[in-house]
Coordinates of C-alpha atoms in Angstrom, one line a residue:
X1 CA -84.2 -51.1 -30.0
X2 CA -82.7 -49.2 -27.0
X3 CA -80.0 -51.2 -25.2
X4 CA -81.5 -52.8 -22.0
X5 CA -78.7 -51.2 -20.0
X6 CA -79.8 -47.7 -21.1
X7 CA -83.4 -48.6 -20.2
X8 CA -82.2 -49.9 -16.8
X9 CA -80.2 -46.8 -16.0
X10 CA -83.2 -44.6 -16.8
X11 CA -85.7 -46.7 -14.9
X12 CA -83.6 -47.0 -11.8
X13 CA -81.9 -43.7 -11.5
X14 CA -83.8 -40.9 -13.4
X15 CA -85.3 -39.5 -10.2
X16 CA -81.8 -39.4 -8.6
X17 CA -80.3 -37.5 -11.5
X18 CA -82.9 -34.8 -11.3
X19 CA -82.9 -34.6 -7.5
X20 CA -79.1 -34.1 -7.5
X21 CA -78.8 -31.4 -10.1
X22 CA -79.5 -32.6 -13.7
X23 CA -82.0 -30.4 -15.4
X24 CA -85.1 -32.5 -16.2
X25 CA -85.3 -31.3 -19.8
X26 CA -81.6 -32.1 -20.3
X27 CA -82.1 -35.6 -18.9
X28 CA -85.1 -36.3 -21.2
X29 CA -83.2 -34.9 -24.3
X30 CA -79.9 -36.6 -23.7
X31 CA -81.2 -40.0 -22.8
X32 CA -83.7 -40.0 -25.7
X33 CA -80.7 -39.9 -28.0
X34 CA -78.8 -42.8 -26.5
X35 CA -79.5 -46.1 -28.2
X36 CA -76.6 -48.0 -26.8
X37 CA -74.9 -48.0 -23.4
X38 CA -71.6 -47.6 -25.2
X39 CA -72.8 -44.1 -26.1
X40 CA -73.9 -43.1 -22.5
X41 CA -70.7 -41.5 -21.3
X42 CA -70.0 -39.5 -24.4
X43 CA -73.6 -38.2 -24.6
X44 CA -73.7 -37.1 -21.0
X45 CA -70.2 -35.5 -21.3
X46 CA -71.4 -33.5 -24.3
X47 CA -74.2 -32.1 -22.1
X48 CA -71.9 -31.5 -19.3
X49 CA -69.5 -29.5 -21.6
X50 CA -72.3 -27.0 -22.3
X51 CA -72.7 -26.3 -18.6
X52 CA -69.0 -26.1 -18.1
X53 CA -68.7 -23.5 -20.9
X54 CA -71.4 -21.4 -19.3
X55 CA -69.6 -21.6 -16.1
X56 CA -66.2 -20.6 -17.4
X57 CA -67.7 -17.7 -19.4
X58 CA -69.5 -16.5 -16.3
X59 CA -66.3 -16.6 -14.2
X60 CA -64.4 -14.8 -17.0
X61 CA -67.2 -12.1 -16.9
X62 CA -66.9 -11.7 -13.2
X63 CA -70.3 -13.3 -12.6
X64 CA -68.9 -15.6 -10.0
X65 CA -72.0 -16.9 -8.3
X66 CA -73.5 -17.9 -11.6
X67 CA -70.1 -19.4 -12.6
X68 CA -70.0 -21.5 -9.5
X69 CA -73.5 -22.7 -10.1
X70 CA -72.8 -23.7 -13.7
X71 CA -69.5 -25.5 -12.9
X72 CA -71.1 -27.3 -10.0
X73 CA -73.9 -28.5 -12.3
X74 CA -71.3 -29.5 -14.9
X75 CA -69.5 -31.6 -12.3
X76 CA -72.8 -33.5 -11.6
X77 CA -73.4 -34.2 -15.3
X78 CA -69.8 -35.5 -15.8
X79 CA -70.2 -37.6 -12.7
X80 CA -73.3 -39.3 -14.1
X81 CA -71.5 -39.8 -17.4
X82 CA -69.1 -42.1 -15.6
X83 CA -71.1 -43.4 -12.6
X84 CA -71.5 -47.0 -13.9
X85 CA -69.5 -46.8 -17.1
X86 CA -66.9 -49.3 -15.9
X87 CA -66.6 -51.2 -19.2
X88 CA -64.5 -48.4 -20.6
X89 CA -62.1 -47.1 -17.9
X90 CA -60.4 -44.6 -20.3
X91 CA -63.7 -42.8 -21.0
X92 CA -64.7 -43.2 -17.3
X93 CA -61.4 -41.6 -16.1
X94 CA -61.7 -38.7 -18.6
X95 CA -65.2 -37.9 -17.5
X96 CA -64.3 -38.2 -13.9
X97 CA -61.3 -36.0 -14.2
X98 CA -63.6 -33.3 -15.8
X99 CA -66.1 -33.7 -12.9
X100 CA -63.4 -33.2 -10.2
X101 CA -61.9 -30.3 -12.2
X102 CA -65.3 -28.5 -12.5
X103 CA -66.2 -29.0 -8.9
X104 CA -62.7 -27.8 -7.6
X105 CA -63.1 -24.7 -9.8
X106 CA -66.6 -24.1 -8.5
X107 CA -65.7 -24.3 -4.8
X108 CA -64.7 -20.6 -4.2
X109 CA -67.8 -19.4 -5.9
X110 CA -70.4 -21.6 -4.1
X111 CA -72.5 -20.1 -1.3
X112 CA -71.1 -20.9 1.2
X113 CA -67.8 -21.7 -0.4
X114 CA -66.0 -25.0 -0.2
X115 CA -62.5 -26.2 0.1
X116 CA -60.8 -29.4 -0.9
X117 CA -59.2 -31.7 1.7
X118 CA -57.0 -34.6 1.1
X119 CA -56.6 -37.4 3.7
X120 CA -53.6 -39.8 3.4
X121 CA -54.9 -43.4 3.8
X122 CA -53.4 -46.8 3.0
X123 CA -50.8 -45.4 0.5
X124 CA -53.4 -43.4 -1.3
X125 CA -55.6 -40.3 -0.7
X126 CA -59.2 -39.9 0.3
X127 CA -60.5 -36.6 -1.3
X128 CA -63.2 -34.6 0.4
X129 CA -65.1 -31.3 0.1
X130 CA -65.6 -29.2 3.3
X131 CA -68.2 -26.5 3.5
X132 CA -68.9 -24.4 6.6
X133 CA -72.2 -22.5 7.2
X134 CA -72.3 -18.8 7.8
X135 CA -71.7 -17.5 11.3
X136 CA -69.1 -18.1 13.9
X137 CA -68.0 -21.6 14.7
X138 CA -67.1 -24.1 15.9
X139 CA -69.8 -25.8 13.8
X140 CA -71.3 -29.3 14.1
X141 CA -70.4 -31.2 10.9
X142 CA -72.0 -34.0 8.9
X143 CA -69.8 -36.5 7.1
X144 CA -71.5 -37.4 3.8
X145 CA -70.6 -40.9 2.5
X146 CA -71.4 -42.0 -1.1
X147 CA -72.5 -45.4 -2.3
X148 CA -71.3 -47.8 -4.9
X149 CA -71.7 -45.4 -7.9
X150 CA -72.1 -42.0 -6.2
X151 CA -69.3 -39.6 -5.3
X152 CA -68.7 -36.3 -3.6
X153 CA -69.5 -34.5 -6.8
X154 CA -73.2 -35.5 -6.5
X155 CA -73.9 -34.0 -3.1
X156 CA -74.4 -30.3 -3.5
X157 CA -78.2 -30.5 -3.0
X158 CA -77.8 -32.6 0.1
X159 CA -75.1 -30.5 1.5
X160 CA -77.3 -27.4 1.2
X161 CA -80.0 -28.8 3.4
X162 CA -77.5 -29.3 6.3
X163 CA -75.7 -26.0 5.6
X164 CA -79.0 -24.2 5.8
X165 CA -79.5 -25.6 9.3
X166 CA -76.1 -24.4 10.6
X167 CA -74.2 -27.7 10.0
X168 CA -70.9 -27.9 8.2
X169 CA -70.6 -30.7 5.6
X170 CA -67.7 -33.0 4.7
X171 CA -68.4 -35.0 1.5
X172 CA -65.8 -37.6 1.1
X173 CA -64.7 -40.3 -1.5
X174 CA -63.9 -43.5 0.5
X175 CA -62.2 -46.7 -0.7
X176 CA -63.6 -47.8 -4.0
X177 CA -65.4 -44.5 -4.5
X178 CA -64.8 -41.4 -6.7
X179 CA -61.1 -40.4 -6.7
X180 CA -60.2 -43.4 -4.5
X181 CA -61.7 -46.0 -6.7
X182 CA -58.6 -46.5 -8.8
X183 CA -56.2 -47.3 -6.0
X184 CA -58.3 -48.6 -3.2
X185 CA -60.9 -51.4 -3.2
X186 CA -64.3 -51.4 -1.6
X187 CA -64.0 -52.7 1.9
X188 CA -66.4 -53.9 4.5
X189 CA -64.6 -52.6 7.6
X190 CA -65.6 -48.9 7.2
X191 CA -64.7 -48.2 10.8
X192 CA -61.0 -48.2 9.5
X193 CA -61.2 -45.6 6.8
X194 CA -63.9 -43.9 8.9
X195 CA -61.4 -43.4 11.7
X196 CA -59.0 -41.6 9.4
X197 CA -61.8 -39.4 8.1
X198 CA -62.9 -38.5 11.6
X199 CA -59.3 -37.8 12.6
X200 CA -59.1 -35.3 9.7
X201 CA -62.5 -33.7 10.4
X202 CA -61.6 -33.3 14.1
X203 CA -58.4 -31.4 13.3
X204 CA -60.1 -28.9 10.9
X205 CA -60.5 -25.3 12.1
X206 CA -64.0 -24.0 12.7
X207 CA -65.5 -27.5 13.4
X208 CA -66.7 -29.0 16.7
X209 CA -65.0 -32.5 17.0
X210 CA -67.6 -33.3 19.7
X211 CA -70.6 -32.9 17.4
X212 CA -70.0 -35.1 14.3
X213 CA -72.8 -36.8 12.4
X214 CA -72.6 -39.3 9.6
X215 CA -75.0 -39.7 6.6
X216 CA -74.7 -42.3 3.9
X217 CA -76.8 -43.2 0.9
X218 CA -77.2 -46.6 -0.8
X219 CA -74.0 -48.6 -0.1
X220 CA -73.0 -45.6 1.9
X221 CA -76.1 -46.4 4.0
X222 CA -74.1 -49.5 5.1
X223 CA -70.8 -47.6 5.5
X224 CA -72.3 -44.9 7.8
X225 CA -73.7 -47.2 10.5
X226 CA -70.7 -49.5 10.2
X227 CA -68.5 -46.5 10.9
X228 CA -70.7 -45.4 13.8
X229 CA -70.7 -48.9 15.2
X230 CA -67.0 -48.7 15.7
X231 CA -66.2 -45.0 16.4
X232 CA -67.9 -43.2 19.2
X233 CA -66.9 -39.9 17.8
X234 CA -70.0 -40.2 15.5
X235 CA -72.8 -38.7 17.5
X236 CA -75.7 -39.5 15.1
X237 CA -76.2 -41.5 12.0
X238 CA -78.5 -41.5 9.0
X239 CA -78.7 -44.5 6.7
X240 CA -80.6 -43.9 3.4
X241 CA -81.5 -47.0 1.4
X242 CA -78.5 -48.9 2.8
X243 CA -78.3 -52.7 2.9
X244 CA -77.9 -54.6 6.1
X245 CA -76.1 -57.4 4.2
X246 CA -75.2 -56.4 0.7
X247 CA -74.8 -60.0 -0.6
X248 CA -78.3 -61.0 0.3
X249 CA -79.8 -59.4 -2.8
X250 CA -76.9 -59.9 -5.1
X251 CA -78.9 -61.8 -7.8
X252 CA -81.6 -59.1 -7.9
X253 CA -79.1 -56.2 -8.4
X254 CA -79.1 -54.6 -11.8
X255 CA -76.4 -55.9 -14.2
X256 CA -74.7 -52.5 -14.2
X257 CA -74.5 -52.5 -10.4
X258 CA -73.0 -56.0 -10.2
X259 CA -70.3 -55.1 -12.7
X260 CA -69.5 -51.8 -11.0
X261 CA -69.1 -53.7 -7.7
X262 CA -66.8 -56.2 -9.4
X263 CA -64.6 -53.5 -10.8
X264 CA -64.5 -51.3 -7.7
X265 CA -64.0 -54.2 -5.3
X266 CA -61.0 -55.3 -7.4
X267 CA -62.6 -58.7 -7.9
X268 CA -61.2 -60.9 -10.7
X269 CA -64.6 -62.2 -11.8
X270 CA -68.3 -62.3 -10.9
X271 CA -67.9 -65.3 -8.5
X272 CA -65.3 -63.4 -6.5
X273 CA -67.5 -60.3 -6.5
X274 CA -70.4 -62.2 -5.1
X275 CA -68.1 -63.5 -2.3
X276 CA -66.9 -60.0 -1.6
X277 CA -70.4 -58.6 -1.5
X278 CA -71.3 -61.1 1.3
X279 CA -68.5 -59.5 3.5
X280 CA -70.5 -56.3 3.6
X281 CA -72.8 -57.0 6.5
X282 CA -73.8 -55.5 9.7
X283 CA -74.4 -58.9 11.3
X284 CA -72.6 -58.9 14.6
X285 CA -72.1 -55.1 14.3
X286 CA -75.6 -53.6 14.7
X287 CA -75.4 -54.5 18.4
X288 CA -72.6 -52.0 18.8
X289 CA -74.6 -49.2 17.1
X290 CA -75.7 -47.2 20.2
X291 CA -75.9 -43.6 18.8
X292 CA -79.2 -42.2 17.6
X293 CA -80.0 -43.7 14.2
X294 CA -82.4 -42.6 11.4
X295 CA -83.1 -45.2 8.8
X296 CA -84.8 -44.1 5.6
X297 CA -86.0 -46.6 3.1
X298 CA -88.6 -47.0 0.3
X299 CA -91.1 -49.8 -0.2
X300 CA -90.6 -49.7 -3.9
X301 CA -86.7 -50.0 -3.8
X302 CA -85.7 -52.7 -6.3
X303 CA -82.1 -52.5 -5.4
X304 CA -82.0 -52.8 -1.6
X305 CA -85.3 -54.2 -0.2
X306 CA -86.9 -52.3 2.6
X307 CA -86.8 -55.4 4.7
X308 CA -83.0 -54.8 5.2
X309 CA -83.8 -51.4 6.7
X310 CA -86.4 -53.0 9.0
X311 CA -83.8 -55.5 10.2
X312 CA -81.3 -52.7 11.0
X313 CA -83.9 -50.9 13.0
X314 CA -84.7 -54.0 14.9
X315 CA -81.1 -55.0 15.7
X316 CA -79.5 -51.6 16.5
X317 CA -78.6 -51.3 20.1
X318 CA -79.4 -47.5 20.4
X319 CA -82.5 -45.4 19.6
X320 CA -83.5 -46.2 16.0
X321 CA -86.2 -44.5 13.9
X322 CA -87.3 -46.1 10.6
X323 CA -88.8 -43.7 8.1
X324 CA -90.4 -46.1 5.6
X325 CA -91.9 -44.4 2.5
X326 CA -94.5 -46.3 0.6
X327 CA -93.7 -44.7 -2.8
X328 CA -90.0 -44.5 -2.3
X329 CA -87.6 -46.1 -4.7
X330 CA -83.9 -46.6 -4.3
X331 CA -82.4 -43.6 -2.5
X332 CA -86.0 -42.3 -2.2
X333 CA -85.0 -39.7 -4.8
X334 CA -88.5 -39.8 -6.3
X335 CA -90.0 -38.6 -3.0
X336 CA -87.1 -36.5 -1.8
X337 CA -89.5 -33.9 -0.3
X338 CA -90.6 -36.6 2.2
X339 CA -87.3 -37.3 3.7
X340 CA -84.5 -34.8 2.9
X341 CA -85.8 -31.8 5.0
X342 CA -86.9 -34.2 7.7
X343 CA -83.4 -35.9 7.8
X344 CA -81.7 -32.5 7.9
X345 CA -83.9 -31.4 10.8
X346 CA -83.3 -34.7 12.6
X347 CA -79.5 -34.4 12.3
X348 CA -79.5 -30.8 13.4
X349 CA -81.6 -31.7 16.5
X350 CA -79.2 -34.6 17.4
X351 CA -76.0 -32.5 17.0
X352 CA -77.3 -29.4 18.8
X353 CA -78.3 -31.2 21.9

């Protein structure tokens, strides 16, 4: 019998994998061969290595656009190898290192190209990827914030939507995420790391510090409005499948998610993790959220119930629009065509006013 954790990962996140760059045939082939969760990371890394090899060969041959595409895709595969594999940190770190390496090597060959930015914060570093659209600046910019198990390596498809509309993108790993997950714990007060991130964005050439938007998915859909509630430099905010209060649905979260939160919040045990999860709430903060807000949620979300999105729409002090998708699951990746272009259009409209 297949390990329930493998079944859980497939059921909850298959659409997300494909929407963010994993080939559907690869996904079906690789996951069909995984009987135990203990084999997840290695199996995904083996598939990633094939795409990495294609990318490095293409770069060696001078086929740079293809090389960047293959390496960027390999980064996504390596990321999904480690995304929830917290029970074996040695394997996780190895896969994560490969994801970071592949994306860094892909950056000059992407269209438009990207560059790595490092932000000193709390004795560590928040790593980010900046991409500017074609044409003269200064450009409006969207800060892309991952969730509990996502990271900047996963965001190429989302970035492209904003870039195609003339918006620069700044995909960043915050505390407890991606490259910062080893040194910095998940924290509820995202207005603090958010201020450091917006300081860095505002100082970068070619960007307009007066036109900054924030976008976040899953737990990032909590971080983005939390940041916007405490920093007026954020001109607009999109929250995709984010919780109003993360601790409310703790017992309904998948086992893999609860354990990843325990590890990335630096909690000693499950009881402490439950308490830490309750700290992540917009109660008392939503009334400070005055910027235009787009909230996207799915009625079929089994991780963050859509009622939490409805609560945020009701309590936000500024103009709030709730896009509630009847067939949407967590992250609404299974119906990405119903919200991704709309969200990018909405953000472009807010930042170009």
